[in-house]
XYZ file of C-alpha atoms in Angstrom:
505
model
C -7.644 10.981 -21.307
C -8.874 7.848 -19.534
C -7.839 4.723 -20.382
C -9.934 3.925 -23.587
C -11.190 6.729 -24.252
C -13.986 5.374 -26.432
C -16.373 4.610 -23.219
C -18.252 6.343 -20.173
C -15.950 5.763 -16.958
C -17.568 3.572 -14.747
C -18.439 5.067 -11.377
C -16.719 7.174 -8.460
C -13.190 4.523 -7.177
C -13.085 4.050 -3.407
C -10.093 3.608 -1.845
C -7.947 0.970 -0.629
C -5.901 1.761 2.337
C -2.725 1.135 0.106
C -4.996 4.486 -1.548
C -3.875 8.338 -0.741
C -5.938 9.542 2.594
C -8.872 12.281 1.654
C -8.334 14.912 3.100
C -5.774 17.772 2.379
C -3.706 18.909 5.123
C -2.938 14.794 5.656
C -0.249 12.783 3.993
C -0.792 9.840 2.370
C 1.504 7.381 4.156
C 2.411 4.386 1.985
C 1.478 0.689 3.422
C 4.707 -1.404 4.275
C 5.716 -2.777 0.882
C 6.725 -6.154 0.030
C 9.841 -7.373 -0.380
C 10.419 -7.541 -4.473
C 13.941 -9.092 -5.180
C 15.984 -6.112 -7.038
C 13.973 -2.812 -5.439
C 15.420 -0.220 -5.510
C 16.102 2.797 -3.253
C 13.616 5.175 -3.313
C 13.955 9.193 -2.309
C 12.211 9.566 1.301
C 12.786 13.528 0.961
C 9.471 13.914 2.918
C 10.867 12.622 6.022
C 14.335 13.074 5.676
C 14.642 16.872 4.137
C 17.760 17.479 3.065
C 19.720 20.275 5.708
C 18.401 24.280 5.181
C 21.082 27.022 5.922
C 21.058 28.321 8.831
C 22.175 31.931 8.170
C 21.707 33.802 5.667
C 24.187 33.925 2.756
C 26.687 36.382 2.337
C 25.033 39.281 0.428
C 21.330 37.796 0.825
C 18.076 39.897 1.693
C 16.245 38.645 5.015
C 13.106 37.999 4.913
C 10.884 38.544 8.302
C 8.042 36.167 9.261
C 6.859 38.328 11.701
C 5.827 41.093 8.732
C 3.168 39.936 6.875
C 3.847 40.870 3.067
C 7.183 40.480 3.409
C 8.695 38.364 1.240
C 6.647 40.176 -1.706
C 7.177 43.993 -0.645
C 11.124 42.985 -0.704
C 11.112 40.884 -3.901
C 9.355 43.859 -5.359
C 12.280 46.625 -3.533
C 15.224 44.758 -4.653
C 16.411 44.274 -8.312
C 16.933 40.921 -10.446
C 19.918 37.787 -9.777
C 19.393 38.890 -5.552
C 18.890 36.397 -2.882
C 16.177 35.629 0.085
C 16.278 34.233 2.642
C 13.391 33.130 5.209
C 13.964 32.997 8.335
C 12.690 29.951 10.960
C 8.988 30.523 10.769
C 5.263 31.193 8.915
C 5.338 33.492 6.864
C 2.569 35.981 4.831
C 1.509 36.766 2.399
C -0.645 39.937 2.396
C -4.824 38.509 2.997
C -6.042 39.905 -0.779
C -6.354 36.073 -2.972
C -3.785 37.350 -5.774
C -1.537 37.868 -3.692
C 1.659 36.144 -4.795
C 5.039 36.461 -4.490
C 7.273 38.724 -8.640
C 10.755 37.344 -8.433
C 13.475 39.484 -11.099
C 15.255 37.140 -13.343
C 17.840 34.724 -11.374
C 16.761 35.520 -8.037
C 16.326 32.970 -5.163
C 14.640 31.930 -2.066
C 16.012 29.589 0.634
C 14.289 29.024 3.487
C 16.002 28.045 6.951
C 15.056 25.187 8.627
C 11.621 26.080 9.702
C 10.969 28.334 7.437
C 6.915 28.213 5.953
C 5.486 29.908 3.673
C 1.451 29.566 3.373
C -1.725 30.806 2.296
C -3.465 30.453 4.721
C -6.477 28.284 1.843
C -6.814 32.490 1.098
C -4.407 33.588 -1.347
C -4.070 30.894 -4.897
C -0.783 31.073 -5.504
C 3.198 31.706 -4.183
C 5.402 32.696 -7.048
C 4.211 33.562 -10.093
C 5.542 36.214 -13.616
C 7.297 35.656 -16.857
C 10.780 35.823 -14.677
C 13.481 33.359 -15.692
C 15.507 31.583 -13.441
C 14.283 31.871 -10.207
C 15.842 28.802 -7.675
C 13.644 27.494 -4.805
C 14.825 25.467 -2.377
C 14.231 24.212 1.225
C 11.219 25.931 1.236
C 8.270 24.802 3.068
C 4.807 26.364 0.384
C 1.323 25.380 1.628
C -2.152 25.868 2.239
C -2.862 27.982 -1.116
C -5.707 27.382 -3.546
C -4.614 26.920 -7.118
C -7.727 26.592 -9.341
C -7.603 23.551 -10.602
C -5.570 22.813 -13.761
C -3.460 25.625 -12.116
C -0.335 26.066 -9.947
C 1.194 27.796 -6.383
C 4.849 27.676 -8.070
C 6.061 29.377 -10.601
C 2.246 29.550 -11.645
C 3.105 31.544 -15.178
C 5.331 28.652 -16.447
C 8.487 30.779 -16.519
C 11.677 29.414 -18.128
C 14.012 28.135 -16.399
C 13.593 27.384 -12.988
C 15.255 25.384 -10.257
C 12.781 24.033 -7.606
C 15.134 22.069 -4.829
C 14.708 20.643 -0.997
C 11.794 22.008 -1.130
C 7.949 20.673 0.163
C 5.421 21.659 -1.529
C 2.643 20.528 0.076
C -1.369 20.665 0.749
C -2.515 23.036 -1.497
C -5.374 23.549 -3.828
C -4.448 22.953 -7.670
C -1.070 21.596 -8.601
C 1.519 21.999 -6.147
C 3.716 23.641 -9.460
C 3.458 24.357 -12.584
C 7.148 23.989 -15.367
C 8.302 25.904 -17.870
C 11.569 25.605 -21.095
C 14.217 24.118 -19.200
C 12.784 23.892 -16.116
C 14.844 21.503 -12.827
C 12.659 19.795 -9.988
C 15.641 17.832 -8.139
C 14.571 16.355 -4.537
C 11.408 17.807 -3.521
C 7.910 17.179 -0.961
C 5.418 17.996 -3.802
C 1.976 16.287 -1.515
C -1.115 15.726 -0.623
C -2.147 18.722 -3.322
C -5.093 18.571 -4.170
C -5.057 17.386 -7.980
C -1.229 17.742 -9.317
C 2.058 16.877 -7.567
C 3.159 18.968 -10.931
C 1.538 20.237 -14.295
C 4.017 20.046 -15.912
C 2.125 22.809 -19.409
C 2.754 25.597 -20.727
C -0.288 28.034 -21.909
C 1.724 29.085 -25.587
C 4.648 26.975 -26.715
C 6.119 24.073 -25.981
C 8.431 22.617 -23.422
C 11.958 21.345 -23.380
C 15.096 19.639 -21.608
C 12.511 19.186 -18.281
C 14.310 17.313 -15.587
C 12.510 15.678 -12.570
C 14.227 14.333 -10.241
C 14.723 12.078 -6.701
C 11.573 13.996 -5.649
C 9.336 12.497 -3.160
C 5.358 12.387 -5.094
C 3.053 10.560 -2.545
C -0.681 11.383 -2.227
C -1.522 13.680 -4.382
C -5.067 14.080 -5.656
C -6.664 15.175 -2.373
C -9.619 16.324 -4.483
C -10.315 13.512 -6.835
C -10.840 15.419 -9.375
C -12.047 12.758 -11.400
C -15.705 11.236 -9.669
C -16.094 15.154 -9.760
C -14.956 16.059 -14.128
C -16.079 11.947 -14.656
C -13.997 11.478 -17.877
C -11.296 14.833 -17.264
C -8.131 13.108 -17.430
C -6.964 15.650 -14.806
C -5.115 14.230 -12.221
C -1.881 12.343 -11.325
C 1.697 12.808 -9.438
C 2.358 14.561 -12.320
C 1.036 14.955 -15.214
C 3.340 15.739 -18.869
C 1.754 17.928 -21.551
C 3.566 18.626 -25.064
C 6.912 17.973 -23.138
C 9.537 17.760 -25.859
C 12.927 15.997 -23.567
C 12.763 14.672 -20.975
C 14.297 13.184 -17.728
C 11.975 11.618 -15.096
C 14.298 9.673 -13.036
C 15.149 8.341 -9.405
C 11.459 10.099 -8.164
C 8.902 8.015 -5.561
C 6.138 8.170 -6.973
C 3.498 6.471 -4.908
C 0.257 6.466 -2.794
C -1.889 9.024 -5.737
C -4.964 9.178 -6.078
C -5.534 7.609 -9.287
C -1.933 7.633 -11.747
C 1.459 7.692 -10.635
C 3.240 8.969 -13.781
C 1.078 10.858 -16.671
C 2.507 11.917 -20.141
C -0.689 12.672 -22.201
C -0.217 14.687 -25.634
C 2.371 15.409 -28.093
C 5.136 14.666 -25.943
C 8.349 13.011 -26.911
C 11.659 11.981 -25.970
C 11.252 10.970 -22.428
C 13.990 9.146 -20.667
C 11.719 6.890 -17.716
C 13.941 5.092 -15.454
C 14.949 4.403 -11.516
C 12.348 5.284 -11.128
C 9.447 3.509 -7.772
C 5.962 3.713 -8.376
C 4.302 1.684 -6.073
C 0.491 1.920 -5.060
C -0.485 4.350 -6.909
C -4.596 4.021 -6.757
C -4.138 3.371 -10.914
C -1.213 3.412 -13.749
C 1.357 3.796 -12.645
C 2.542 4.632 -15.903
C 0.204 6.491 -18.719
C 2.440 6.935 -22.023
C -0.926 8.870 -24.043
C -1.079 10.383 -27.798
C 2.382 11.111 -26.849
C 6.553 10.197 -29.067
C 9.112 8.705 -28.241
C 10.324 6.503 -25.231
C 13.341 5.291 -23.314
C 11.153 3.104 -19.757
C 14.100 1.314 -17.818
C 15.145 0.302 -15.309
C 12.535 1.066 -13.014
C 10.285 -0.620 -9.933
C 6.205 -0.949 -10.068
C 4.840 -2.641 -7.631
C 1.181 -2.598 -6.671
C -0.165 0.074 -8.260
C -3.654 -0.418 -10.392
C -5.472 -2.463 -7.233
C -8.429 0.913 -7.304
C -8.597 1.512 -11.416
C -8.518 -1.713 -12.300
C -10.428 -3.815 -9.239
C -13.709 -1.316 -9.955
C -13.933 -1.615 -13.228
C -13.074 -5.873 -13.741
C -16.204 -6.013 -10.438
C -18.627 -4.275 -12.556
C -17.323 -6.754 -15.588
C -15.813 -4.347 -17.948
C -13.355 -6.979 -20.365
C -10.978 -4.042 -21.308
C -7.237 -5.403 -19.632
C -6.181 -2.406 -17.883
C -2.841 -2.222 -17.460
C -0.285 -0.183 -14.650
C 1.566 0.402 -17.203
C -0.836 1.429 -20.400
C 1.158 2.736 -23.729
C -2.474 4.534 -25.484
C -1.710 5.525 -28.751
C 1.775 6.848 -28.969
C 5.375 4.509 -30.261
C 7.745 4.938 -31.934
C 8.331 7.849 -34.691
C 11.341 8.474 -36.841
C 10.351 11.647 -38.219
C 10.316 13.204 -34.726
C 13.328 14.587 -33.255
C 14.714 12.143 -30.611
C 17.285 10.652 -28.327
C 15.259 7.641 -29.712
C 12.901 6.421 -32.430
C 11.310 3.663 -30.821
C 9.158 3.120 -26.977
C 11.964 1.335 -25.729
C 10.270 -1.003 -21.955
C 13.099 -3.034 -20.260
C 14.954 -4.250 -16.829
C 11.873 -3.046 -15.660
C 10.625 -4.978 -12.496
C 6.770 -5.578 -12.263
C 5.835 -6.271 -8.952
C 1.662 -7.472 -7.641
C 0.158 -4.708 -10.174
C -3.443 -5.039 -11.337
C -2.116 -6.676 -14.896
C 0.626 -5.827 -16.799
C 2.000 -3.234 -20.009
C -1.583 -2.990 -22.484
C -0.666 -1.269 -25.948
C -4.417 0.298 -27.263
C -5.039 2.136 -30.289
C -8.614 3.850 -30.596
C -10.002 3.017 -33.585
C -11.774 6.164 -33.245
C -9.330 8.455 -32.241
C -7.315 10.953 -34.339
C -7.016 14.566 -35.924
C -9.705 16.642 -36.708
C -11.921 13.020 -35.388
C -14.873 14.112 -32.885
C -13.882 11.000 -30.940
C -10.725 12.855 -30.643
C -10.435 13.892 -26.923
C -7.908 16.368 -26.848
C -9.505 18.213 -28.438
C -8.607 20.450 -31.084
C -4.954 19.026 -31.132
C -3.572 17.049 -33.746
C -0.426 14.813 -34.687
C 3.439 15.964 -34.677
C 3.052 15.325 -38.337
C 0.659 17.355 -39.379
C 0.332 20.552 -38.725
C -3.646 21.939 -40.150
C -5.561 19.718 -37.938
C -8.202 19.981 -41.124
C -5.718 18.677 -43.467
C -7.252 14.732 -41.751
C -10.236 15.531 -42.990
C -11.770 13.653 -46.696
C -11.200 12.566 -48.516
C -6.837 13.480 -48.592
C -7.189 11.796 -45.312
C -7.867 8.460 -46.699
C -4.961 8.221 -48.671
C -1.099 8.754 -48.118
C 0.618 10.233 -46.214
C -1.773 10.926 -44.487
C -3.980 8.612 -44.196
C -1.352 7.322 -41.673
C 0.350 10.596 -40.072
C -3.417 11.813 -39.300
C -3.470 9.339 -36.254
C -1.387 8.846 -33.257
C -0.835 5.053 -33.560
C 0.797 2.488 -31.284
C 4.086 0.914 -32.957
C 8.057 0.344 -33.613
C 6.547 -0.563 -29.430
C 9.994 -2.969 -28.298
C 9.381 -4.466 -24.247
C 12.060 -7.035 -23.307
C 14.038 -8.116 -20.483
C 11.825 -7.252 -17.906
C 10.924 -9.265 -14.899
C 6.886 -9.532 -14.270
C 5.880 -11.140 -11.289
C 2.425 -11.997 -9.499
C 1.326 -13.446 -6.344
C -2.991 -12.529 -6.630
C -3.450 -13.044 -3.289
C -1.171 -9.927 -2.812
C -3.776 -8.977 -5.196
C -5.894 -9.881 -3.586
C -8.789 -11.043 -6.574
C -9.562 -13.937 -8.977
C -9.391 -12.999 -12.667
C -8.171 -9.698 -14.895
C -5.503 -8.780 -12.928
C -3.041 -10.860 -15.357
C -3.268 -10.066 -18.468
C -0.620 -8.614 -21.072
C -2.372 -6.874 -23.693
C -2.272 -5.471 -27.267
C -5.141 -4.271 -29.071
C -7.141 -2.413 -30.460
C -10.926 -1.342 -30.450
C -13.237 -2.730 -33.378
C -13.192 0.938 -35.762
C -16.605 2.999 -35.895
C -17.062 6.442 -36.143
C -17.459 9.675 -37.079
C -19.576 7.725 -40.396
C -16.564 8.924 -43.033
C -14.007 8.103 -41.357
C -10.885 6.187 -42.726
C -10.596 3.884 -40.249
C -13.362 1.280 -39.703
C -13.414 -2.364 -39.118
C -11.141 -4.416 -37.756
C -7.992 -2.533 -39.606
C -6.885 -1.057 -36.616
C -6.882 -3.313 -34.352
C -4.768 -5.766 -37.334
C -2.427 -2.873 -37.366
C -1.337 -2.520 -34.219
C -1.567 -6.260 -33.363
C 0.733 -7.495 -36.414
C 1.621 -4.478 -38.659
C 3.268 -2.042 -36.480
C 6.904 -3.717 -35.290
C 4.288 -4.363 -31.216
C 7.241 -6.819 -29.259
C 7.457 -8.101 -26.738
C 10.480 -10.704 -26.514
C 13.269 -12.099 -23.405
C 10.900 -11.640 -20.415
C 10.509 -13.026 -17.282
C 7.139 -13.475 -15.991
C 6.300 -15.570 -12.686
C 2.059 -16.522 -11.696
C -0.331 -16.793 -13.217
C -0.252 -14.948 -16.804
C -2.863 -14.525 -19.473
C -2.668 -11.997 -22.858
C -4.659 -10.539 -24.612
C -4.213 -9.942 -28.220
C -6.441 -7.521 -31.137
C -9.598 -6.316 -28.796
C -10.095 -7.394 -25.867
C -12.371 -11.413 -26.010
C -9.126 -12.398 -27.832
C -7.335 -14.482 -23.976
C -4.502 -15.994 -24.929
C -2.712 -19.102 -23.213
C 1.357 -18.237 -22.972
C 1.423 -21.005 -25.685
C -0.998 -18.865 -27.554
C 0.815 -16.190 -27.363
C 4.340 -17.291 -28.739
C 2.938 -19.069 -31.230
C 1.076 -17.578 -35.019
C -0.401 -15.567 -36.229
C 1.007 -12.921 -33.259
C 4.386 -15.119 -32.284
C 5.465 -12.801 -28.871
C 7.732 -12.935 -25.968
C 10.080 -15.152 -28.355
C 12.709 -15.807 -25.577
C 10.528 -15.566 -23.188
C 9.633 -17.749 -19.573
C 6.547 -18.189 -18.175
C 6.752 -20.126 -14.681
C 3.422 -20.445 -12.787
C 4.200 -20.415 -10.155
C 3.331 -17.841 -7.750
C 5.116 -15.340 -8.945
C 7.836 -13.719 -7.075
């Protein structure tokens, strides 16, 4: 899904120096970050990996890099719960695109210093199958050629996997997939063709997912938004229908496109203590999803490429660095919170700030719903959302993903336009919707949704600090307000907040 979803996406985006490079075997490097007071330290695991075991653990099966296919063959030969230790060197699978390692339940794969599993641009997948509770540590996995939307590690989204201290880099598709109860810790997810990780499971939902302490850099080298305009199929990490996730302490930077993107019926996220910086698009998109806490993150220098591209072509939409699209708090969906709470974050020198958006034409069973076939978590059968029932309670409310109960407080927003190199349209905070027009039987036509998201759905900014020349947008893109108008009736936003229009810092 892309941004508003009711307008055709723009032309392909040119990369700025802060973006990632275009060759899959060359990692993107961050530009020098400006000093930001209160900024968090980052997980530099690509440059500073944890020490790998120099000797095979007791009872482990040793894998020889000189023997092509040795890892897959010994995995097949040995029973479940076997530990494998890969010697230093470049390990290879058989030269068939479907050759891969099929772990058994409880297997552990440990790489020695310098152990690399190399797909040689021939093999599609490194580790697949349905075995549960597999562990992969201290191993570099590179140069596999998974098809679009598929992954190299845990290709089949098996449950209970632990991936730690690994380098998953320079692959096509996604570096790894996710299953239920998966743990992804202290990895370098670098330079992959589409995603660093694609948290998607073909059947059922993913729950209890932990993504912690990883460096997620330079992904989407294939520039998939250019190749599939409007696909919404890229990002450092993409989450689909994940129920319960902790995303903390990661360094997500220099990805081509969005840093972190939760898309379609995700719920109960805690996104905290991350550093999100220099991503070409938004640092974070939370779309058609529910109930989240977004706190204590450092978010800096994001959205310079995509934001500038839309502004240069005259688009008036406020493309925010933190973008909440048709997502909100919903007490009827069980979670650790019943709202979206965004607090104690530092946003510094991004292209615009936080945008709360709702597409009046996007709802269950609408042709304008780009999450084709999906309905909200409140309506099990999409075809119930049809006339005449959709025009009355409860379906009138339950057939749409609503941006509601968003609480934005105690954040610090700084903007120095000389750093961002902009003069206008990079300074906006927004809550808005479009004028409903489609389809002809929609009960949400006109300004109903714009009025609801702006004044009736409990979306509040308060007790924030702004430094720089910020402007504010309410109701629709044409209503651009100064700070006094934003605080005054009828919007009454940012009670208890301060604005210092001097250069942000």
